[in-house]
PDB file of N, CA and C in Angstrom:
ATOM      1  N   MET A   1       1.654 -45.754 -72.757  1.00 60.00           N
ATOM      2  CA  MET A   1       2.861 -46.025 -72.065  1.00 60.00           C
ATOM      3  C   MET A   1       3.270 -44.693 -71.113  1.00 60.00           C
ATOM      4  N   PHE A   2       3.511 -44.750 -70.010  1.00 60.00           N
ATOM      5  CA  PHE A   2       4.249 -43.594 -69.001  1.00 60.00           C
ATOM      6  C   PHE A   2       5.550 -43.638 -69.344  1.00 60.00           C
ATOM      7  N   LEU A   3       6.190 -42.165 -69.143  1.00 64.00           N
ATOM      8  CA  LEU A   3       7.286 -41.964 -68.665  1.00 64.00           C
ATOM      9  C   LEU A   3       8.000 -41.486 -67.717  1.00 64.00           C
ATOM     10  N   ALA A   4       8.941 -41.208 -67.170  1.00 62.00           N
ATOM     11  CA  ALA A   4       9.817 -41.155 -66.039  1.00 62.00           C
ATOM     12  C   ALA A   4       8.816 -39.379 -65.297  1.00 62.00           C
ATOM     13  N   VAL A   5       8.773 -38.988 -64.432  1.00 63.00           N
ATOM     14  CA  VAL A   5       8.643 -37.781 -64.426  1.00 63.00           C
ATOM     15  C   VAL A   5       9.102 -36.783 -64.690  1.00 63.00           C
ATOM     16  N   LYS A   6       8.763 -35.874 -65.379  1.00 83.00           N
ATOM     17  CA  LYS A   6       9.310 -34.729 -66.139  1.00 83.00           C
ATOM     18  C   LYS A   6       8.093 -33.769 -66.577  1.00 83.00           C
ATOM     19  N   HIS A   7       8.535 -32.798 -67.330  1.00 91.00           N
ATOM     20  CA  HIS A   7       7.547 -31.463 -67.067  1.00 91.00           C
ATOM     21  C   HIS A   7       6.689 -31.683 -68.563  1.00 91.00           C
ATOM     22  N   CYS A   8       5.506 -31.445 -68.398  1.00 94.00           N
ATOM     23  CA  CYS A   8       4.603 -31.750 -69.834  1.00 94.00           C
ATOM     24  C   CYS A   8       5.148 -30.535 -70.855  1.00 94.00           C
ATOM     25  N   GLN A   9       5.059 -30.892 -71.803  1.00 95.00           N
ATOM     26  CA  GLN A   9       5.423 -29.914 -72.799  1.00 95.00           C
ATOM     27  C   GLN A   9       4.544 -28.766 -73.118  1.00 95.00           C
ATOM     28  N   LEU A  10       3.012 -28.831 -72.665  1.00 95.00           N
ATOM     29  CA  LEU A  10       2.225 -27.996 -72.579  1.00 95.00           C
ATOM     30  C   LEU A  10       2.172 -27.248 -71.312  1.00 95.00           C
ATOM     31  N   CYS A  11       1.559 -27.759 -70.513  1.00 94.00           N
ATOM     32  CA  CYS A  11       1.461 -27.464 -69.296  1.00 94.00           C
ATOM     33  C   CYS A  11       2.435 -26.595 -68.077  1.00 94.00           C
ATOM     34  N   GLN A  12       3.785 -27.634 -68.561  1.00 93.00           N
ATOM     35  CA  GLN A  12       4.983 -27.606 -67.575  1.00 93.00           C
ATOM     36  C   GLN A  12       4.373 -28.309 -65.950  1.00 93.00           C
ATOM     37  N   ARG A  13       3.695 -29.041 -65.928  1.00 92.00           N
ATOM     38  CA  ARG A  13       3.191 -29.455 -64.560  1.00 92.00           C
ATOM     39  C   ARG A  13       4.435 -30.714 -64.529  1.00 92.00           C
ATOM     40  N   GLN A  14       5.216 -31.215 -63.440  1.00 91.00           N
ATOM     41  CA  GLN A  14       5.709 -32.061 -63.332  1.00 91.00           C
ATOM     42  C   GLN A  14       4.990 -33.374 -62.781  1.00 91.00           C
ATOM     43  N   THR A  15       4.724 -34.288 -64.185  1.00 90.00           N
ATOM     44  CA  THR A  15       4.209 -35.436 -63.718  1.00 90.00           C
ATOM     45  C   THR A  15       4.643 -36.502 -64.531  1.00 90.00           C
ATOM     46  N   LEU A  16       3.530 -37.637 -64.436  1.00 91.00           N
ATOM     47  CA  LEU A  16       3.978 -38.808 -65.775  1.00 91.00           C
ATOM     48  C   LEU A  16       3.557 -38.309 -66.951  1.00 91.00           C
ATOM     49  N   LEU A  17       4.385 -38.732 -67.819  1.00 93.00           N
ATOM     50  CA  LEU A  17       3.914 -38.005 -69.203  1.00 93.00           C
ATOM     51  C   LEU A  17       3.852 -39.081 -70.257  1.00 93.00           C
ATOM     52  N   THR A  18       2.966 -38.828 -71.229  1.00 93.00           N
ATOM     53  CA  THR A  18       2.709 -39.738 -72.312  1.00 93.00           C
ATOM     54  C   THR A  18       3.228 -38.926 -73.711  1.00 93.00           C
ATOM     55  N   PHE A  19       3.522 -40.127 -74.616  1.00 94.00           N
ATOM     56  CA  PHE A  19       3.979 -39.490 -75.716  1.00 94.00           C
ATOM     57  C   PHE A  19       2.489 -39.236 -77.046  1.00 94.00           C
ATOM     58  N   HIS A  20       2.511 -38.200 -77.128  1.00 96.00           N
ATOM     59  CA  HIS A  20       1.330 -37.583 -78.318  1.00 96.00           C
ATOM     60  C   HIS A  20       2.398 -37.629 -79.612  1.00 96.00           C
ATOM     61  N   HIS A  21       1.825 -38.418 -80.536  1.00 95.00           N
ATOM     62  CA  HIS A  21       2.282 -38.170 -82.042  1.00 95.00           C
ATOM     63  C   HIS A  21       1.449 -37.166 -82.846  1.00 95.00           C
ATOM     64  N   LEU A  22       2.531 -35.876 -83.114  1.00 95.00           N
ATOM     65  CA  LEU A  22       1.856 -34.618 -83.743  1.00 95.00           C
ATOM     66  C   LEU A  22       0.980 -34.653 -85.020  1.00 95.00           C
ATOM     67  N   ILE A  23       1.479 -35.816 -85.773  1.00 92.00           N
ATOM     68  CA  ILE A  23       0.610 -36.351 -86.917  1.00 92.00           C
ATOM     69  C   ILE A  23       0.006 -37.618 -86.173  1.00 92.00           C
ATOM     70  N   PRO A  24      -1.419 -37.647 -85.865  1.00 92.00           N
ATOM     71  CA  PRO A  24      -1.904 -39.018 -85.185  1.00 92.00           C
ATOM     72  C   PRO A  24      -1.460 -40.246 -85.859  1.00 92.00           C
ATOM     73  N   ARG A  25      -0.941 -41.280 -85.358  1.00 90.00           N
ATOM     74  CA  ARG A  25      -0.753 -42.689 -86.163  1.00 90.00           C
ATOM     75  C   ARG A  25      -1.979 -43.172 -87.194  1.00 90.00           C
ATOM     76  N   LYS A  26      -3.102 -43.050 -86.810  1.00 89.00           N
ATOM     77  CA  LYS A  26      -4.259 -43.430 -87.594  1.00 89.00           C
ATOM     78  C   LYS A  26      -4.013 -42.540 -88.990  1.00 89.00           C
ATOM     79  N   MET A  27      -3.377 -41.359 -89.067  1.00 88.00           N
ATOM     80  CA  MET A  27      -3.187 -40.411 -90.183  1.00 88.00           C
ATOM     81  C   MET A  27      -1.876 -41.186 -91.012  1.00 88.00           C
ATOM     82  N   HIS A  28      -1.052 -41.823 -90.547  1.00 88.00           N
ATOM     83  CA  HIS A  28       0.269 -42.115 -91.060  1.00 88.00           C
ATOM     84  C   HIS A  28       0.221 -43.303 -92.218  1.00 88.00           C
ATOM     85  N   ARG A  29      -1.423 -44.138 -92.677  1.00 85.00           N
ATOM     86  CA  ARG A  29      -1.413 -44.680 -93.608  1.00 85.00           C
ATOM     87  C   ARG A  29      -2.137 -44.130 -94.807  1.00 85.00           C
ATOM     88  N   ARG A  30      -2.548 -42.982 -94.761  1.00 89.00           N
ATOM     89  CA  ARG A  30      -3.531 -41.968 -95.725  1.00 89.00           C
ATOM     90  C   ARG A  30      -2.190 -41.648 -96.404  1.00 89.00           C
ATOM     91  N   SER A  31      -2.455 -41.446 -98.063  1.00 87.00           N
ATOM     92  CA  SER A  31      -1.505 -41.475 -99.052  1.00 87.00           C
ATOM     93  C   SER A  31      -0.885 -39.900 -98.750  1.00 87.00           C
ATOM     94  N   ARG A  32      -2.195 -38.969 -98.693  1.00 84.00           N
ATOM     95  CA  ARG A  32      -2.087 -37.500 -98.438  1.00 84.00           C
ATOM     96  C   ARG A  32      -0.538 -37.309 -97.548  1.00 84.00           C
ATOM     97  N   PHE A  33      -0.760 -38.006 -96.354  1.00 85.00           N
ATOM     98  CA  PHE A  33       0.327 -37.427 -95.104  1.00 85.00           C
ATOM     99  C   PHE A  33       1.642 -37.950 -95.653  1.00 85.00           C
ATOM    100  N   ASN A  34       1.453 -39.631 -96.540  1.00 83.00           N
ATOM    101  CA  ASN A  34       2.747 -40.361 -96.637  1.00 83.00           C
ATOM    102  C   ASN A  34       3.270 -39.295 -97.674  1.00 83.00           C
ATOM    103  N   LYS A  35       2.823 -38.841 -98.675  1.00 85.00           N
ATOM    104  CA  LYS A  35       3.365 -38.111 -99.559  1.00 85.00           C
ATOM    105  C   LYS A  35       3.860 -37.025 -98.937  1.00 85.00           C
ATOM    106  N   LYS A  36       3.126 -36.276 -98.210  1.00 87.00           N
ATOM    107  CA  LYS A  36       3.758 -34.613 -97.650  1.00 87.00           C
ATOM    108  C   LYS A  36       4.973 -34.792 -96.704  1.00 87.00           C
ATOM    109  N   TYR A  37       4.625 -35.982 -95.837  1.00 85.00           N
ATOM    110  CA  TYR A  37       5.901 -35.887 -94.628  1.00 85.00           C
ATOM    111  C   TYR A  37       7.028 -37.567 -94.812  1.00 85.00           C
ATOM    112  N   SER A  38       7.692 -37.208 -94.118  1.00 85.00           N
ATOM    113  CA  SER A  38       9.154 -38.530 -94.327  1.00 85.00           C
ATOM    114  C   SER A  38       8.505 -38.919 -92.791  1.00 85.00           C
ATOM    115  N   LYS A  39       8.982 -40.507 -92.932  1.00 89.00           N
ATOM    116  CA  LYS A  39       8.721 -41.388 -92.168  1.00 89.00           C
ATOM    117  C   LYS A  39       8.810 -40.940 -90.388  1.00 89.00           C
ATOM    118  N   ALA A  40      10.141 -40.110 -90.828  1.00 89.00           N
ATOM    119  CA  ALA A  40      10.885 -39.500 -89.331  1.00 89.00           C
ATOM    120  C   ALA A  40       9.722 -38.355 -88.952  1.00 89.00           C
ATOM    121  N   GLU A  41       9.432 -37.586 -89.916  1.00 88.00           N
ATOM    122  CA  GLU A  41       8.619 -36.725 -89.488  1.00 88.00           C
ATOM    123  C   GLU A  41       7.159 -36.884 -88.828  1.00 88.00           C
ATOM    124  N   LEU A  42       6.405 -38.368 -89.438  1.00 89.00           N
ATOM    125  CA  LEU A  42       5.502 -38.894 -89.230  1.00 89.00           C
ATOM    126  C   LEU A  42       5.754 -39.180 -87.541  1.00 89.00           C
ATOM    127  N   GLN A  43       6.491 -39.535 -87.445  1.00 92.00           N
ATOM    128  CA  GLN A  43       6.947 -40.031 -85.978  1.00 92.00           C
ATOM    129  C   GLN A  43       7.202 -39.255 -84.713  1.00 92.00           C
ATOM    130  N   GLN A  44       7.312 -37.550 -85.309  1.00 94.00           N
ATOM    131  CA  GLN A  44       7.670 -36.950 -84.287  1.00 94.00           C
ATOM    132  C   GLN A  44       6.708 -36.554 -83.379  1.00 94.00           C
ATOM    133  N   GLY A  45       6.420 -36.015 -82.334  1.00 95.00           N
ATOM    134  CA  GLY A  45       5.700 -36.075 -81.083  1.00 95.00           C
ATOM    135  C   GLY A  45       6.330 -35.039 -79.872  1.00 95.00           C
ATOM    136  N   VAL A  46       5.390 -35.268 -79.090  1.00 95.00           N
ATOM    137  CA  VAL A  46       5.771 -34.406 -77.520  1.00 95.00           C
ATOM    138  C   VAL A  46       5.052 -35.175 -76.458  1.00 95.00           C
ATOM    139  N   TYR A  47       5.794 -34.758 -75.351  1.00 95.00           N
ATOM    140  CA  TYR A  47       5.516 -35.710 -74.115  1.00 95.00           C
ATOM    141  C   TYR A  47       4.649 -34.585 -73.391  1.00 95.00           C
ATOM    142  N   LEU A  48       3.100 -35.625 -72.850  1.00 95.00           N
ATOM    143  CA  LEU A  48       2.403 -34.203 -72.649  1.00 95.00           C
ATOM    144  C   LEU A  48       1.778 -35.600 -70.936  1.00 95.00           C
ATOM    145  N   CYS A  49       1.538 -34.402 -70.209  1.00 94.00           N
ATOM    146  CA  CYS A  49       0.861 -35.479 -68.745  1.00 94.00           C
ATOM    147  C   CYS A  49      -0.424 -36.045 -69.571  1.00 94.00           C
ATOM    148  N   ARG A  50      -1.403 -36.764 -68.550  1.00 94.00           N
ATOM    149  CA  ARG A  50      -2.575 -37.061 -69.203  1.00 94.00           C
ATOM    150  C   ARG A  50      -3.475 -36.174 -69.185  1.00 94.00           C
ATOM    151  N   LEU A  51      -3.596 -35.267 -68.849  1.00 95.00           N
ATOM    152  CA  LEU A  51      -4.376 -34.226 -68.690  1.00 95.00           C
ATOM    153  C   LEU A  51      -4.197 -33.486 -70.038  1.00 95.00           C
ATOM    154  N   CYS A  52      -3.470 -32.917 -70.048  1.00 96.00           N
ATOM    155  CA  CYS A  52      -3.128 -32.189 -71.705  1.00 96.00           C
ATOM    156  C   CYS A  52      -3.620 -33.185 -72.795  1.00 96.00           C
ATOM    157  N   HIS A  53      -2.866 -34.483 -72.814  1.00 96.00           N
ATOM    158  CA  HIS A  53      -3.082 -35.543 -73.789  1.00 96.00           C
ATOM    159  C   HIS A  53      -4.793 -35.611 -74.073  1.00 96.00           C
ATOM    160  N   LYS A  54      -5.650 -35.936 -73.115  1.00 96.00           N
ATOM    161  CA  LYS A  54      -6.962 -36.191 -73.133  1.00 96.00           C
ATOM    162  C   LYS A  54      -7.564 -34.785 -73.571  1.00 96.00           C
ATOM    163  N   ALA A  55      -7.181 -33.935 -73.235  1.00 96.00           N
ATOM    164  CA  ALA A  55      -7.684 -32.557 -73.662  1.00 96.00           C
ATOM    165  C   ALA A  55      -7.813 -32.073 -75.247  1.00 96.00           C
ATOM    166  N   ILE A  56      -6.866 -32.567 -75.567  1.00 97.00           N
ATOM    167  CA  ILE A  56      -6.339 -32.157 -76.984  1.00 97.00           C
ATOM    168  C   ILE A  56      -6.955 -33.313 -77.918  1.00 97.00           C
ATOM    169  N   HIS A  57      -7.315 -34.598 -77.419  1.00 96.00           N
ATOM    170  CA  HIS A  57      -8.017 -35.625 -78.274  1.00 96.00           C
ATOM    171  C   HIS A  57      -9.491 -35.586 -78.158  1.00 96.00           C
ATOM    172  N   LYS A  58      -9.865 -35.008 -76.834  1.00 96.00           N
ATOM    173  CA  LYS A  58     -11.425 -34.290 -76.544  1.00 96.00           C
ATOM    174  C   LYS A  58     -11.867 -33.366 -77.728  1.00 96.00           C
ATOM    175  N   GLN A  59     -10.784 -32.443 -77.766  1.00 96.00           N
ATOM    176  CA  GLN A  59     -11.348 -31.134 -78.407  1.00 96.00           C
ATOM    177  C   GLN A  59     -10.851 -31.294 -80.064  1.00 96.00           C
ATOM    178  N   TYR A  60     -10.161 -32.106 -80.302  1.00 96.00           N
ATOM    179  CA  TYR A  60     -10.266 -32.249 -82.018  1.00 96.00           C
ATOM    180  C   TYR A  60      -9.932 -33.451 -82.301  1.00 96.00           C
ATOM    181  N   ASP A  61     -10.578 -33.813 -83.363  1.00 95.00           N
ATOM    182  CA  ASP A  61     -10.222 -35.166 -83.817  1.00 95.00           C
ATOM    183  C   ASP A  61      -8.925 -35.511 -84.728  1.00 95.00           C
ATOM    184  N   GLU A  62      -8.887 -36.652 -85.160  1.00 94.00           N
ATOM    185  CA  GLU A  62      -7.243 -37.220 -85.753  1.00 94.00           C
ATOM    186  C   GLU A  62      -6.849 -36.078 -87.242  1.00 94.00           C
ATOM    187  N   ILE A  63      -7.939 -35.989 -87.833  1.00 94.00           N
ATOM    188  CA  ILE A  63      -7.410 -35.324 -88.872  1.00 94.00           C
ATOM    189  C   ILE A  63      -7.191 -33.679 -88.767  1.00 94.00           C
ATOM    190  N   THR A  64      -7.936 -33.197 -88.062  1.00 96.00           N
ATOM    191  CA  THR A  64      -7.882 -31.928 -87.381  1.00 96.00           C
ATOM    192  C   THR A  64      -6.648 -31.591 -86.912  1.00 96.00           C
ATOM    193  N   LEU A  65      -6.263 -32.728 -86.055  1.00 95.00           N
ATOM    194  CA  LEU A  65      -4.814 -32.607 -85.371  1.00 95.00           C
ATOM    195  C   LEU A  65      -3.791 -32.718 -86.240  1.00 95.00           C
ATOM    196  N   ALA A  66      -4.129 -33.570 -87.504  1.00 93.00           N
ATOM    197  CA  ALA A  66      -2.861 -33.774 -88.158  1.00 93.00           C
ATOM    198  C   ALA A  66      -2.719 -32.411 -89.212  1.00 93.00           C
ATOM    199  N   GLN A  67      -4.074 -31.909 -89.593  1.00 93.00           N
ATOM    200  CA  GLN A  67      -3.977 -30.825 -90.658  1.00 93.00           C
ATOM    201  C   GLN A  67      -3.337 -29.389 -90.062  1.00 93.00           C
ATOM    202  N   ARG A  68      -4.036 -29.316 -88.939  1.00 95.00           N
ATOM    203  CA  ARG A  68      -3.888 -27.950 -88.393  1.00 95.00           C
ATOM    204  C   ARG A  68      -2.891 -27.712 -86.998  1.00 95.00           C
ATOM    205  N   PHE A  69      -2.870 -28.614 -86.355  1.00 96.00           N
ATOM    206  CA  PHE A  69      -2.139 -28.958 -85.533  1.00 96.00           C
ATOM    207  C   PHE A  69      -1.267 -29.912 -85.029  1.00 96.00           C
ATOM    208  N   ASN A  70       0.062 -29.946 -86.074  1.00 94.00           N
ATOM    209  CA  ASN A  70       1.185 -30.906 -86.372  1.00 94.00           C
ATOM    210  C   ASN A  70       2.250 -30.488 -85.671  1.00 94.00           C
ATOM    211  N   THR A  71       2.223 -29.028 -84.876  1.00 95.00           N
ATOM    212  CA  THR A  71       3.328 -29.162 -84.328  1.00 95.00           C
ATOM    213  C   THR A  71       3.325 -28.377 -82.827  1.00 95.00           C
ATOM    214  N   LEU A  72       4.020 -28.513 -82.060  1.00 96.00           N
ATOM    215  CA  LEU A  72       3.904 -28.013 -80.426  1.00 96.00           C
ATOM    216  C   LEU A  72       3.280 -26.503 -80.315  1.00 96.00           C
ATOM    217  N   ASP A  73       4.124 -25.678 -81.585  1.00 97.00           N
ATOM    218  CA  ASP A  73       3.721 -24.141 -81.560  1.00 97.00           C
ATOM    219  C   ASP A  73       2.424 -23.805 -81.897  1.00 97.00           C
ATOM    220  N   LEU A  74       1.782 -24.885 -83.330  1.00 97.00           N
ATOM    221  CA  LEU A  74       0.358 -24.434 -83.405  1.00 97.00           C
ATOM    222  C   LEU A  74      -0.557 -25.151 -82.481  1.00 97.00           C
ATOM    223  N   LEU A  75       0.042 -25.995 -81.472  1.00 96.00           N
ATOM    224  CA  LEU A  75      -1.064 -26.320 -80.199  1.00 96.00           C
ATOM    225  C   LEU A  75      -0.860 -25.105 -79.212  1.00 96.00           C
ATOM    226  N   LEU A  76       0.293 -24.770 -79.097  1.00 96.00           N
ATOM    227  CA  LEU A  76       0.292 -23.489 -78.011  1.00 96.00           C
ATOM    228  C   LEU A  76      -0.608 -22.382 -78.205  1.00 96.00           C
ATOM    229  N   ALA A  77      -0.611 -22.231 -79.702  1.00 97.00           N
ATOM    230  CA  ALA A  77      -1.192 -20.837 -80.047  1.00 97.00           C
ATOM    231  C   ALA A  77      -2.625 -21.006 -80.187  1.00 97.00           C
ATOM    232  N   ASP A  78      -3.579 -22.000 -80.228  1.00 97.00           N
ATOM    233  CA  ASP A  78      -5.014 -22.705 -79.940  1.00 97.00           C
ATOM    234  C   ASP A  78      -5.451 -21.949 -78.613  1.00 97.00           C
ATOM    235  N   ASP A  79      -6.570 -21.137 -79.060  1.00 96.00           N
ATOM    236  CA  ASP A  79      -7.331 -20.676 -78.072  1.00 96.00           C
ATOM    237  C   ASP A  79      -7.846 -21.546 -76.776  1.00 96.00           C
ATOM    238  N   ALA A  80      -8.196 -22.723 -77.324  1.00 96.00           N
ATOM    239  CA  ALA A  80      -9.141 -23.766 -76.597  1.00 96.00           C
ATOM    240  C   ALA A  80      -7.955 -24.606 -75.980  1.00 96.00           C
ATOM    241  N   ILE A  81      -6.860 -24.550 -76.276  1.00 96.00           N
ATOM    242  CA  ILE A  81      -5.637 -25.240 -75.711  1.00 96.00           C
ATOM    243  C   ILE A  81      -5.416 -24.176 -74.619  1.00 96.00           C
ATOM    244  N   GLN A  82      -5.073 -23.115 -75.066  1.00 96.00           N
ATOM    245  CA  GLN A  82      -4.904 -22.192 -74.134  1.00 96.00           C
ATOM    246  C   GLN A  82      -5.890 -22.204 -72.490  1.00 96.00           C
ATOM    247  N   ARG A  83      -6.765 -22.173 -72.843  1.00 96.00           N
ATOM    248  CA  ARG A  83      -8.081 -22.536 -71.979  1.00 96.00           C
ATOM    249  C   ARG A  83      -7.754 -23.677 -71.237  1.00 96.00           C
ATOM    250  N   HIS A  84      -7.145 -24.605 -71.508  1.00 95.00           N
ATOM    251  CA  HIS A  84      -6.835 -25.639 -70.935  1.00 95.00           C
ATOM    252  C   HIS A  84      -5.871 -25.586 -70.245  1.00 95.00           C
ATOM    253  N   LEU A  85      -4.587 -25.094 -70.520  1.00 95.00           N
ATOM    254  CA  LEU A  85      -3.253 -24.536 -69.981  1.00 95.00           C
ATOM    255  C   LEU A  85      -3.694 -23.836 -68.846  1.00 95.00           C
ATOM    256  N   GLN A  86      -4.676 -22.858 -68.880  1.00 94.00           N
ATOM    257  CA  GLN A  86      -4.663 -22.173 -67.469  1.00 94.00           C
ATOM    258  C   GLN A  86      -5.482 -23.225 -66.607  1.00 94.00           C
ATOM    259  N   TRP A  87      -6.548 -23.997 -66.786  1.00 94.00           N
ATOM    260  CA  TRP A  87      -7.079 -24.713 -65.921  1.00 94.00           C
ATOM    261  C   TRP A  87      -5.971 -25.793 -65.515  1.00 94.00           C
ATOM    262  N   ALA A  88      -5.182 -26.703 -66.314  1.00 91.00           N
ATOM    263  CA  ALA A  88      -4.327 -27.301 -65.915  1.00 91.00           C
ATOM    264  C   ALA A  88      -3.384 -26.599 -64.922  1.00 91.00           C
ATOM    265  N   ALA A  89      -2.689 -25.425 -65.141  1.00 86.00           N
ATOM    266  CA  ALA A  89      -2.030 -24.891 -64.185  1.00 86.00           C
ATOM    267  C   ALA A  89      -2.342 -24.710 -62.487  1.00 86.00           C
ATOM    268  N   LYS A  90      -3.506 -24.984 -62.459  1.00 86.00           N
ATOM    269  CA  LYS A  90      -4.502 -24.793 -61.204  1.00 86.00           C
ATOM    270  C   LYS A  90      -4.274 -26.263 -60.774  1.00 86.00           C
ATOM    271  N   GLN A  91      -4.350 -27.464 -61.492  1.00 82.00           N
ATOM    272  CA  GLN A  91      -4.058 -28.431 -60.992  1.00 82.00           C
ATOM    273  C   GLN A  91      -3.049 -28.836 -60.013  1.00 82.00           C
ATOM    274  N   LYS A  92      -2.688 -29.962 -59.391  1.00 74.00           N
ATOM    275  CA  LYS A  92      -1.829 -30.732 -58.505  1.00 74.00           C
ATOM    276  C   LYS A  92      -1.098 -31.469 -59.552  1.00 74.00           C
TER     277      LYS A  92
END
């Protein structure tokens, strides 16, 4: 699902956005995540351009995203994501 044109929360490019769950939906049914997070926390996410959304899922599997990269700040602090952002900033 795409949203109207806005700024990507990672690369800041103005384009169509997709919703990225910070804790992937696949992990929501696992008891470890159900016990640790509320339903509202499991539904939290960020709006990303397709390039950034694809890059995140290409770089990391769902369990890694859920455990290590479950906030926007943690995503922004990652070296691999930073390399992607440098590349994405040069794209139209």
